CSV table of C-alpha atoms in Angstrom, one decimal:
chain,number,residue,atom,x,y,z
A,106,MET,CA,45.6,42.7,110.4
A,107,ARG,CA,49.1,43.0,111.7
A,108,VAL,CA,50.3,40.1,113.9
A,109,THR,CA,53.5,40.2,115.8
A,110,PRO,CA,55.7,37.1,115.1
A,111,VAL,CA,55.8,34.8,118.1
A,112,ASN,CA,59.6,34.5,118.0
A,113,CYS,CA,60.1,38.1,118.9
A,114,PHE,CA,61.3,38.8,122.4
A,115,ARG,CA,59.0,40.6,124.8
A,116,TYR,CA,59.2,43.6,127.1
A,117,THR,CA,59.4,42.4,130.7
A,118,THR,CA,58.2,44.1,133.9
A,119,ASN,CA,60.7,42.2,136.1
A,120,ASN,CA,62.5,44.7,138.4
A,121,ALA,CA,64.7,42.2,140.1
A,122,SER,CA,67.9,43.4,138.5
A,123,ALA,CA,69.1,46.8,137.3
A,124,GLY,CA,68.7,47.7,133.6
A,125,LYS,CA,66.1,44.9,132.8
A,126,ASN,CA,63.4,47.3,131.9
A,127,PHE,CA,62.7,51.0,131.6
A,128,PRO,CA,60.3,52.1,134.3
A,129,GLU,CA,57.2,53.8,133.0
A,130,GLN,CA,57.9,57.1,134.6
A,131,TYR,CA,61.1,57.4,132.5
A,132,TYR,CA,59.2,57.3,129.2
A,133,SER,CA,58.9,61.1,129.4
A,134,LYS,CA,59.1,63.7,126.7
A,135,ASP,CA,62.3,65.0,128.2
A,136,PHE,CA,64.6,62.9,125.9
A,137,GLN,CA,67.7,64.4,127.6
A,138,TYR,CA,66.6,63.1,131.0
A,139,SER,CA,65.0,59.8,130.2
A,140,GLY,CA,67.9,58.6,128.2
A,141,ASN,CA,70.4,59.0,131.0
A,142,ILE,CA,68.7,58.0,134.3
A,143,ILE,CA,69.1,54.3,134.1
A,144,ALA,CA,72.5,54.5,132.4
A,145,VAL,CA,73.8,56.4,135.4
A,146,GLN,CA,72.5,53.7,137.7
A,147,ASN,CA,73.9,50.7,135.9
A,148,LYS,CA,77.2,51.5,134.2
A,149,ALA,CA,79.1,50.2,137.1
A,150,PHE,CA,78.1,46.7,136.3
A,151,ILE,CA,79.5,46.6,132.7
A,152,ASN,CA,83.0,47.4,131.4
A,153,PHE,CA,84.5,47.9,128.0
A,154,ASN,CA,88.3,48.2,127.5
A,155,GLY,CA,89.8,51.0,125.5
A,156,TYR,CA,88.5,54.0,123.8
A,157,TYR,CA,89.0,53.6,120.0
A,158,GLY,CA,88.4,50.6,117.9
A,159,ASP,CA,86.3,48.4,120.2
A,160,ASN,CA,85.2,45.3,118.2
A,161,GLN,CA,81.6,45.4,119.5
A,162,PRO,CA,80.7,49.1,119.1
A,163,VAL,CA,76.9,48.6,119.2
A,164,LYS,CA,77.2,46.9,122.6
A,165,LYS,CA,79.5,49.7,123.8
A,166,LEU,CA,77.1,52.4,122.5
A,167,TYR,CA,74.1,50.7,124.1
A,168,TRP,CA,75.9,50.4,127.4
A,169,LEU,CA,76.8,54.1,127.3
A,170,VAL,CA,73.3,55.3,126.5
A,171,SER,CA,71.3,52.8,128.6
A,172,GLY,CA,73.6,51.3,131.3
A,173,SER,CA,72.6,47.8,130.3
A,174,ASP,CA,74.0,45.0,128.2
A,175,LYS,CA,70.7,43.6,127.1
A,176,PRO,CA,68.2,45.4,124.8
A,177,GLN,CA,64.6,45.6,125.9
A,178,TYR,CA,61.5,44.9,123.9
A,179,ASP,CA,60.2,48.3,122.8
A,180,ARG,CA,56.4,48.6,123.3
A,181,TRP,CA,56.3,51.9,121.4
A,182,THR,CA,57.8,50.3,118.3
A,183,ASP,CA,55.3,47.4,118.6
A,184,ASP,CA,52.5,49.9,118.5
A,185,HIS,CA,54.0,51.7,115.4
A,186,ILE,CA,55.0,48.8,113.2
A,187,TYR,CA,54.3,48.7,109.5
A,188,GLU,CA,54.5,45.0,108.5
A,189,TYR,CA,54.4,43.3,105.1
A,190,GLY,CA,55.2,39.6,105.1
A,191,TYR,CA,58.1,39.2,107.5
A,192,LYS,CA,59.5,42.7,106.8
A,193,LYS,CA,58.8,45.4,109.4
A,194,TRP,CA,59.6,49.1,109.9
A,195,VAL,CA,58.3,51.9,112.1
A,196,ASN,CA,55.3,53.8,111.0
A,197,ALA,CA,55.3,57.3,112.7
A,198,TYR,CA,56.1,60.9,112.0
A,199,PRO,CA,59.8,61.7,111.5
A,200,ASN,CA,59.8,64.4,114.2
A,201,GLU,CA,58.3,61.9,116.6
A,202,VAL,CA,61.0,59.3,116.0
A,203,LEU,CA,63.8,61.9,116.2
A,204,LYS,CA,62.7,62.8,119.7
A,205,ARG,CA,63.3,59.3,121.0
A,206,THR,CA,66.4,58.5,123.0
A,207,PRO,CA,69.4,56.6,121.5
A,208,ALA,CA,68.6,53.7,123.9
A,209,GLU,CA,65.0,53.6,122.7
A,210,THR,CA,66.2,53.6,119.1
A,211,ILE,CA,68.5,50.6,119.7
A,212,ASN,CA,65.7,48.8,121.5
A,213,SER,CA,63.5,49.6,118.5
A,214,ILE,CA,66.0,48.2,116.0
A,215,MET,CA,66.3,45.0,118.1
A,216,THR,CA,62.5,44.8,118.3
A,217,LEU,CA,62.1,45.2,114.5
A,218,SER,CA,64.8,42.5,113.9
A,219,CYS,CA,63.4,40.2,116.6
A,220,LYS,CA,66.7,40.0,118.4
A,221,ASN,CA,66.7,39.6,122.2
A,222,LYS,CA,70.4,40.5,122.4
A,223,ILE,CA,73.0,42.4,120.5
A,224,PRO,CA,74.9,39.9,118.3
A,225,ASP,CA,78.6,39.3,119.0
A,226,PHE,CA,79.1,39.4,115.2
A,227,ILE,CA,77.0,41.5,112.9
A,228,ALA,CA,77.1,40.3,109.3
A,229,ILE,CA,76.8,42.5,106.2
A,230,PRO,CA,73.5,41.6,104.5
A,231,ASN,CA,74.0,39.4,101.5
A,232,ILE,CA,71.6,40.5,98.7
A,233,LYS,CA,72.6,39.5,95.2
A,234,GLY,CA,76.1,38.7,96.2
A,235,ASP,CA,79.1,40.8,95.1
A,236,HIS,CA,77.1,42.6,92.4
A,237,TRP,CA,74.3,43.8,94.7
A,238,GLY,CA,75.1,47.5,93.8
A,239,ARG,CA,74.1,47.0,90.2
A,240,TYR,CA,70.5,46.5,91.3
A,241,ALA,CA,70.3,48.5,94.5
A,242,ASN,CA,68.1,51.4,95.6
A,243,TYR,CA,70.2,54.2,96.9
A,244,ILE,CA,68.6,56.6,99.5
A,245,GLU,CA,70.7,59.6,100.4
A,246,ILE,CA,70.3,61.1,103.9
A,247,ASN,CA,71.8,64.4,105.1
A,248,PRO,CA,72.8,63.8,108.8
A,249,ARG,CA,73.3,67.5,109.3
A,250,LEU,CA,69.7,68.1,108.4
A,251,ILE,CA,68.4,66.0,111.2
A,252,GLY,CA,71.2,66.7,113.7
A,253,LYS,CA,70.9,68.0,117.3
A,254,TYR,CA,70.9,71.8,117.3
A,255,GLU,CA,72.0,73.4,120.5
A,256,ASN,CA,73.7,76.7,121.3
A,257,GLY,CA,75.0,77.1,117.8
A,258,SER,CA,76.4,73.6,117.5
A,259,VAL,CA,75.2,70.7,115.2
A,260,SER,CA,75.9,67.2,116.4
A,261,ASP,CA,74.4,63.7,116.7
A,262,GLY,CA,73.9,63.2,113.0
A,263,LEU,CA,74.7,59.5,113.2
A,264,LEU,CA,72.4,58.8,116.2
A,265,ASN,CA,69.5,60.6,114.5
A,266,THR,CA,70.1,58.9,111.2
A,267,MET,CA,69.8,55.6,113.2
A,268,LYS,CA,66.4,56.8,114.4
A,269,LEU,CA,65.2,57.7,110.9
A,270,ILE,CA,66.3,54.5,109.1
A,271,THR,CA,63.9,52.6,111.4
A,272,MET,CA,61.2,54.2,109.3
A,273,ILE,CA,62.6,53.3,105.9
A,274,PRO,CA,61.4,50.0,104.3
A,275,PRO,CA,64.2,47.4,104.4
A,276,SER,CA,65.8,45.7,101.5
A,277,SER,CA,63.8,43.5,99.2
A,278,GLU,CA,64.6,39.9,98.3
A,279,ASN,CA,66.4,41.0,95.1
A,280,ALA,CA,67.4,44.6,95.6
A,281,ALA,CA,69.3,46.1,98.5
A,282,ASN,CA,68.2,49.5,100.0
A,283,CYS,CA,71.5,51.3,100.6
A,284,ILE,CA,71.6,54.4,102.9
A,285,ILE,CA,74.0,57.0,101.5
A,286,LEU,CA,75.3,59.6,104.0
A,287,SER,CA,75.8,63.0,102.3
A,288,GLN,CA,78.7,63.6,104.7
A,289,LEU,CA,81.3,61.7,106.6
A,290,TYR,CA,84.4,63.9,106.7
A,291,PRO,CA,84.4,67.5,107.9
A,292,SER,CA,83.5,70.4,105.7
A,293,HIS,CA,86.1,73.2,105.0
A,294,TYR,CA,84.6,75.8,107.4
A,295,GLY,CA,82.3,75.8,110.4
A,296,ASP,CA,82.1,72.0,110.8
A,297,GLY,CA,79.8,71.1,113.7
A,298,THR,CA,78.2,74.5,114.0
A,299,THR,CA,75.2,76.3,112.5
A,300,HIS,CA,77.7,78.3,110.4
A,301,ASP,CA,78.8,75.1,108.6
A,302,GLU,CA,79.1,75.7,104.9
A,303,THR,CA,78.6,73.5,101.8
A,304,LEU,CA,78.9,69.7,102.1
A,305,TYR,CA,80.4,69.5,98.7
A,306,HIS,CA,83.7,70.7,100.2
A,307,ILE,CA,85.4,68.3,102.5
A,308,ASN,CA,88.7,68.2,104.5
A,309,LEU,CA,90.3,64.7,104.4
A,310,HIS,CA,92.4,63.2,107.2
A,311,THR,CA,91.0,65.5,109.8
A,312,GLY,CA,88.7,62.9,111.5
A,313,ILE,CA,84.9,62.5,111.3
A,314,SER,CA,82.6,65.5,110.9
A,315,LYS,CA,81.4,66.8,114.2
A,316,ASN,CA,78.0,67.2,112.5
A,317,LEU,CA,77.8,63.4,112.8
A,318,THR,CA,79.3,62.5,116.2
A,319,ALA,CA,77.7,63.0,119.6
A,320,ARG,CA,79.1,65.5,122.1
A,321,GLY,CA,77.8,63.4,124.9
A,322,LEU,CA,80.0,60.5,123.9
A,323,ASP,CA,83.2,62.6,123.8
A,324,ASN,CA,86.0,60.9,125.8
A,325,LYS,CA,83.7,57.8,126.2
A,326,MET,CA,83.4,56.4,122.6
A,327,GLY,CA,85.7,57.1,119.7
A,328,ASP,CA,84.3,58.8,116.6
A,329,ASP,CA,85.3,55.7,114.6
A,330,GLU,CA,83.4,53.5,117.0
A,331,GLN,CA,80.3,55.7,116.6
A,332,VAL,CA,80.5,55.3,112.8
A,333,ARG,CA,81.0,51.5,113.1
A,334,ALA,CA,78.0,51.3,115.5
A,335,PHE,CA,75.8,53.1,112.9
A,336,ASN,CA,76.9,50.7,110.1
A,337,ASP,CA,76.3,47.7,112.3
A,338,LEU,CA,72.8,48.8,113.3
A,339,ALA,CA,72.0,49.6,109.7
A,340,HIS,CA,73.2,46.1,108.7
A,341,ILE,CA,71.0,44.5,111.4
A,342,LEU,CA,68.0,46.2,109.8
A,343,GLY,CA,69.1,44.7,106.4
A,344,PHE,CA,70.4,47.9,104.8
A,345,LYS,CA,73.7,48.5,102.9
A,346,THR,CA,75.4,51.8,103.7
A,347,GLY,CA,77.6,54.3,101.8
A,348,ILE,CA,79.0,57.8,101.7
A,349,ARG,CA,79.2,60.7,99.2
A,350,MET,CA,82.7,61.7,98.0
A,351,PRO,CA,83.6,64.7,95.7
A,352,ILE,CA,86.3,64.3,93.1
A,353,SER,CA,86.9,67.9,92.1
A,354,GLU,CA,90.3,69.4,93.2
A,355,GLY,CA,88.8,72.7,94.4
A,356,GLN,CA,86.3,70.9,96.6
A,357,LEU,CA,88.9,68.9,98.5
A,358,LYS,CA,91.6,69.6,101.1
A,359,VAL,CA,94.0,67.3,103.0
A,360,LYS,CA,94.6,68.4,106.6
A,361,GLY,CA,93.6,72.0,105.5
A,362,GLN,CA,95.9,72.1,102.5
A,363,ASP,CA,94.6,72.6,99.0
A,364,PHE,CA,94.2,69.3,97.2
A,365,SER,CA,96.0,68.4,94.0
A,366,TRP,CA,95.5,65.1,92.1
A,367,ASP,CA,99.3,65.2,91.3
A,368,LYS,CA,100.2,65.2,95.0
A,369,HIS,CA,97.3,63.8,96.9
A,370,GLN,CA,96.0,60.7,95.0
A,371,LYS,CA,97.2,58.4,97.8
A,372,ALA,CA,95.6,60.5,100.5
A,373,TYR,CA,92.3,60.4,98.6
A,374,ILE,CA,92.5,56.6,98.3
A,375,ASP,CA,93.4,56.2,101.9
A,376,ALA,CA,90.3,58.3,102.9
A,377,CYS,CA,88.1,56.1,100.8
A,378,VAL,CA,89.7,53.0,102.3
A,379,TRP,CA,89.2,54.2,105.8
A,380,ALA,CA,85.5,54.8,105.1
A,381,ILE,CA,85.1,51.1,104.0
A,382,GLU,CA,87.1,50.0,107.0
A,383,LEU,CA,84.5,51.8,109.2
A,384,GLY,CA,81.9,49.5,107.8
A,385,PHE,CA,80.5,51.3,104.7
A,386,ASP,CA,79.6,49.2,101.6
A,387,ALA,CA,79.4,51.9,98.9
A,388,ILE,CA,80.8,55.2,97.8
A,389,TYR,CA,78.9,57.7,95.7
A,390,PHE,CA,81.2,59.8,93.7
A,391,ASP,CA,80.0,63.3,93.0
A,392,SER,CA,80.5,64.6,89.4
A,393,ALA,CA,81.7,61.2,88.2
A,394,LYS,CA,80.0,61.7,84.8
A,395,HIS,CA,82.5,64.3,84.0
A,396,ILE,CA,85.5,61.9,84.0
A,397,ILE,CA,84.3,61.1,80.5
A,398,ASP,CA,82.0,64.0,79.6
A,399,MET,CA,82.8,67.6,80.8
A,400,ASN,CA,79.6,69.0,79.3
A,401,GLY,CA,77.7,70.8,82.1
A,402,TYR,CA,80.5,70.5,84.7
A,403,CYS,CA,79.8,72.6,87.7
A,404,GLY,CA,82.6,71.5,90.0
A,405,ILE,CA,85.7,73.4,90.9
A,406,GLY,CA,89.1,72.5,89.5
A,407,ARG,CA,90.5,69.4,87.9
A,408,ILE,CA,89.1,65.9,88.2
A,409,PRO,CA,90.8,62.5,87.7
A,410,ASP,CA,91.0,61.1,84.2
A,411,LYS,CA,89.6,57.7,83.2
A,412,LYS,CA,92.9,55.8,83.9
A,413,GLN,CA,93.4,57.5,87.2
A,414,MET,CA,89.8,56.8,88.4
A,415,ALA,CA,90.2,53.2,87.4
A,416,TYR,CA,93.3,53.0,89.5
A,417,ILE,CA,91.6,54.6,92.5
A,418,LEU,CA,88.7,52.2,92.4
A,419,HIS,CA,91.0,49.2,92.0
A,420,LYS,CA,93.1,50.2,94.9
A,421,ILE,CA,90.1,50.7,97.2
A,422,ARG,CA,89.0,47.2,96.5
A,423,GLU,CA,92.5,45.8,96.7
A,424,GLN,CA,93.4,47.5,100.0
A,425,THR,CA,90.1,46.7,101.7
A,426,GLY,CA,90.0,43.1,100.4
A,427,ARG,CA,86.3,43.7,99.6
A,428,PHE,CA,85.1,43.0,96.1
A,429,ASP,CA,81.5,43.4,97.0
A,430,LEU,CA,81.7,47.2,97.1
A,431,ALA,CA,79.4,49.4,95.1
A,432,PHE,CA,80.8,52.5,93.4
A,433,ILE,CA,78.1,54.8,92.2
A,434,GLY,CA,78.9,57.6,89.7
A,435,GLU,CA,76.7,60.7,89.6
A,436,LYS,CA,74.9,60.9,86.2
A,437,CYS,CA,77.1,58.2,84.7
A,438,THR,CA,75.4,56.8,81.6
A,439,ASP,CA,75.3,53.4,79.9
A,440,ASN,CA,78.7,54.3,78.3
A,441,PRO,CA,80.9,51.1,78.8
A,442,ALA,CA,83.8,53.4,79.8
A,443,TYR,CA,82.2,53.7,83.3
A,444,ARG,CA,82.0,49.9,83.7
A,445,GLU,CA,85.6,49.6,82.5
A,446,MET,CA,86.7,52.1,85.2
A,447,GLY,CA,85.1,49.9,87.9
A,448,PHE,CA,81.9,51.7,88.6
A,449,THR,CA,78.9,49.7,89.7
A,450,ALA,CA,76.0,52.0,89.0
A,451,GLY,CA,75.2,55.3,87.3
A,452,THR,CA,72.3,57.7,88.2
A,453,HIS,CA,69.9,60.0,86.4
A,454,TRP,CA,69.7,57.7,83.3
A,455,SER,CA,66.4,57.0,81.6
A,456,ASN,CA,63.1,58.9,82.1
A,457,PRO,CA,61.3,57.7,85.2
A,458,ASP,CA,58.3,59.9,84.4
A,459,HIS,CA,57.4,57.1,82.0
A,460,ILE,CA,57.9,53.5,83.2
A,461,GLU,CA,58.1,52.2,79.6
A,462,HIS,CA,61.2,54.2,79.1
A,463,VAL,CA,62.8,52.7,82.2
A,464,LYS,CA,61.8,49.2,81.0
A,465,HIS,CA,63.4,50.0,77.6
A,466,GLU,CA,66.7,50.9,79.4
A,467,SER,CA,66.4,47.7,81.5
A,468,ARG,CA,66.2,45.6,78.3
A,469,LYS,CA,69.2,47.4,76.8
A,470,GLN,CA,71.4,46.8,79.8
A,471,GLU,CA,70.2,43.3,80.9
A,472,ALA,CA,73.4,41.6,79.7
A,473,SER,CA,75.6,43.7,82.0
A,474,TYR,CA,75.7,42.0,85.4
A,475,ASN,CA,78.3,44.2,87.1
A,476,TYR,CA,77.3,47.8,85.9
A,477,ALA,CA,74.1,49.6,85.0
A,478,ALA,CA,72.9,53.1,84.8
A,479,GLY,CA,69.5,53.7,86.3
A,480,PRO,CA,66.8,56.3,87.0
A,481,GLU,CA,66.2,58.5,90.0
A,482,VAL,CA,63.3,60.0,91.9
A,483,SER,CA,65.4,63.1,92.8
A,484,ASN,CA,68.9,64.1,93.5
A,485,ASP,CA,70.9,66.6,95.6
A,486,ASN,CA,70.0,69.4,93.1
A,487,ASP,CA,66.3,69.0,94.0
A,488,TYR,CA,64.8,72.5,94.7
A,489,GLY,CA,61.5,71.0,95.7
A,490,GLU,CA,59.7,71.7,92.4
A,491,LYS,CA,58.4,68.2,91.9
A,492,SER,CA,54.9,67.4,93.1
A,493,LEU,CA,54.1,64.5,95.4
A,494,GLU,CA,52.3,62.7,92.6
A,495,GLU,CA,55.4,63.1,90.3
A,496,ARG,CA,57.6,61.6,93.0
A,497,LEU,CA,55.2,58.7,93.5
A,498,ASN,CA,55.2,58.0,89.8
A,499,ARG,CA,59.0,58.2,89.5
A,500,LEU,CA,59.5,55.8,92.5
A,501,ASN,CA,57.1,53.3,90.9
A,502,SER,CA,59.1,53.5,87.7
A,503,CYS,CA,62.4,53.1,89.7
A,504,LEU,CA,61.2,50.0,91.5
A,505,PHE,CA,59.2,48.3,88.7
A,506,GLY,CA,60.7,49.4,85.5
A,507,TYR,CA,61.6,46.0,84.2
A,508,ASP,CA,60.1,42.9,82.5
A,509,ASN,CA,62.0,40.6,84.7
A,510,PRO,CA,63.1,41.5,88.3
A,511,GLU,CA,66.6,40.0,87.5
A,512,PHE,CA,67.1,43.0,85.2
A,513,LYS,CA,66.1,45.8,87.5
A,514,LEU,CA,68.1,48.9,87.2
A,515,PRO,CA,69.8,50.7,90.1
A,516,ALA,CA,67.8,53.7,91.4
A,517,PHE,CA,68.6,56.8,93.4
A,518,MET,CA,66.5,59.0,95.6
A,519,GLN,CA,66.7,61.5,98.5
A,520,ILE,CA,65.1,61.2,102.0
A,521,ASN,CA,62.6,63.8,101.0
A,522,ASP,CA,61.2,61.4,98.4
A,523,ILE,CA,60.0,59.3,101.4
A,524,PHE,CA,59.4,62.0,104.0
A,525,PRO,CA,58.6,65.4,102.4
A,526,LEU,CA,60.6,68.3,103.7
A,527,SER,CA,59.1,71.6,105.0
A,528,PRO,CA,58.0,73.8,102.1
A,529,TYR,CA,60.5,76.4,103.3
A,530,ILE,CA,63.5,74.3,102.6
A,531,ASN,CA,64.8,72.0,99.8
A,532,THR,CA,67.5,69.4,99.3
A,533,HIS,CA,70.0,71.6,97.5
A,534,GLN,CA,69.6,74.3,100.1
A,535,VAL,CA,70.4,71.9,103.0
A,536,MET,CA,73.4,70.6,101.1
A,537,GLU,CA,74.8,74.1,100.8
A,538,HIS,CA,73.9,75.6,104.2
A,539,THR,CA,72.8,74.6,107.7
A,540,VAL,CA,69.1,75.1,108.0
A,541,GLN,CA,67.8,75.8,111.5
A,542,MET,CA,64.0,75.8,111.9
A,543,LYS,CA,62.5,78.3,114.4
A,544,GLY,CA,59.2,79.4,115.8
A,545,SER,CA,57.4,76.2,116.9
A,546,ASP,CA,56.1,75.3,120.4
A,547,ALA,CA,58.7,72.5,121.0
A,548,TRP,CA,60.6,72.2,124.3
A,549,THR,CA,64.1,72.7,123.2
A,550,GLU,CA,66.1,74.2,120.3
A,551,CYS,CA,66.8,70.8,118.6
A,552,GLU,CA,63.2,69.8,118.9
A,553,ARG,CA,62.1,73.1,117.4
A,554,HIS,CA,64.3,72.2,114.5
A,555,TRP,CA,62.9,68.6,114.1
A,556,ASP,CA,59.3,69.9,114.3
A,557,GLY,CA,59.9,72.2,111.4
A,558,VAL,CA,62.2,70.3,109.0
A,559,PHE,CA,59.7,67.7,107.9
A,560,ARG,CA,56.1,68.2,106.8
A,561,THR,CA,53.6,66.8,109.3
A,562,ASP,CA,50.4,67.7,107.6
A,563,ASN,CA,47.8,65.1,106.5
A,564,GLU,CA,48.8,65.3,102.9
A,565,ALA,CA,52.4,64.5,103.6
A,566,ARG,CA,51.5,61.7,105.9
A,567,ALA,CA,49.2,60.1,103.3
A,568,TYR,CA,52.0,60.4,100.8
A,569,THR,CA,54.4,58.5,102.9
A,570,GLY,CA,51.8,55.8,103.4
A,571,ARG,CA,51.5,55.5,99.6
A,572,ILE,CA,55.3,55.3,99.4
A,573,TYR,CA,55.3,52.5,101.9
A,574,ARG,CA,52.8,50.6,99.8
A,575,ILE,CA,55.0,50.9,96.7
A,576,PHE,CA,58.0,49.6,98.6
A,577,SER,CA,55.9,46.8,100.0
A,578,ASN,CA,54.9,45.6,96.6
A,579,ALA,CA,58.6,45.4,95.7
A,580,LEU,CA,59.8,43.5,98.8
A,581,TYR,CA,59.3,40.0,97.4
A,582,LYS,CA,59.8,40.5,93.7
């Protein structure tokens, strides 16, 4: 039986001062209305100076979306908690969580973390020290997939990712769960619209993708502050965070100009450094395997060589002053050359269909404390062909493929490995094109999308419950 810890703060019905609680009549299904009414009443009582770079972005965000400086105990979250030991997360349907307001989401995060106020300083979770990335579970989320769809625009990817991560099991005692965003910087064409093209092509030094930022916060909160707020809230929940970065020349631009490794190496490093300065803890480098092995290369144009990539990773660490960063290389193997370059983890290595094969790889790499190549449940090229049973088995191998937890391999997965996508779409499709769901009975365009993008049938719901049990068993290993 689930018991709420006594040290968690409680929802109050005291109406003596503005913003101390959300009146019951404002818990309506009209998320556009209910999220604004109290904020309008109370913003006059709180002030933040400046526009960009506020040093307490979560407080600023909460003020903008709620009109209050004090988060409230969230009764809805309390009624939907999945609890194992002292770890907690939300147990609900994804489309249900996505329809909650930003204010309700922050209240939910504070309720889950048992905090009755937003901390002045939000620390990065310390799990396995500087070498956490060698053991981590990387979970990639596509913010564009779950964004707000309205009149041909796509926005609010960060706010909606905040909502979704409340439903993901938190980090275990010995392995961090790291949320990887498939996009941070704008795509080449159609960014922020339903005509947006592939997320494998990005335009550096042109700001943050409009798929991620909220139109309603324009001229109120800087794009950089929105990213920092996301990272701080993820850190409060115990997650590490990261982004995906291509390395192929033809998939990169700098301020709209074609990218060249001969001319734009510094610009590339600066873009990576800025991402870390915005609060991310990891960078997943697309096509990194091909720095050593060009067999099967599907990228466009030249990629950096081994010496160049080693210099890039070194400069990112040096310029940020962070030596706890995780650099993940797509399909990098147990070849020591990847460790020598400065990578932390490789993906798609070993066969997770058979746990003994993963254990064998764990034994082979147990002496390497700062780099390992590990298995995956699925990757961005997933066309949805794996059955739910296959995914469950692969996740079990990823989380328990070892003789000793100290030698666990890093693991990689997609959000659809936790919450199955609609049978009409797949991961690779949503990486290449904007997918807008139509035809449901939802109230608005964006809700129609959310109702269709994830499966909500009983089989999918039971699957997620089994995923939760597998994660639960790994929490205290």
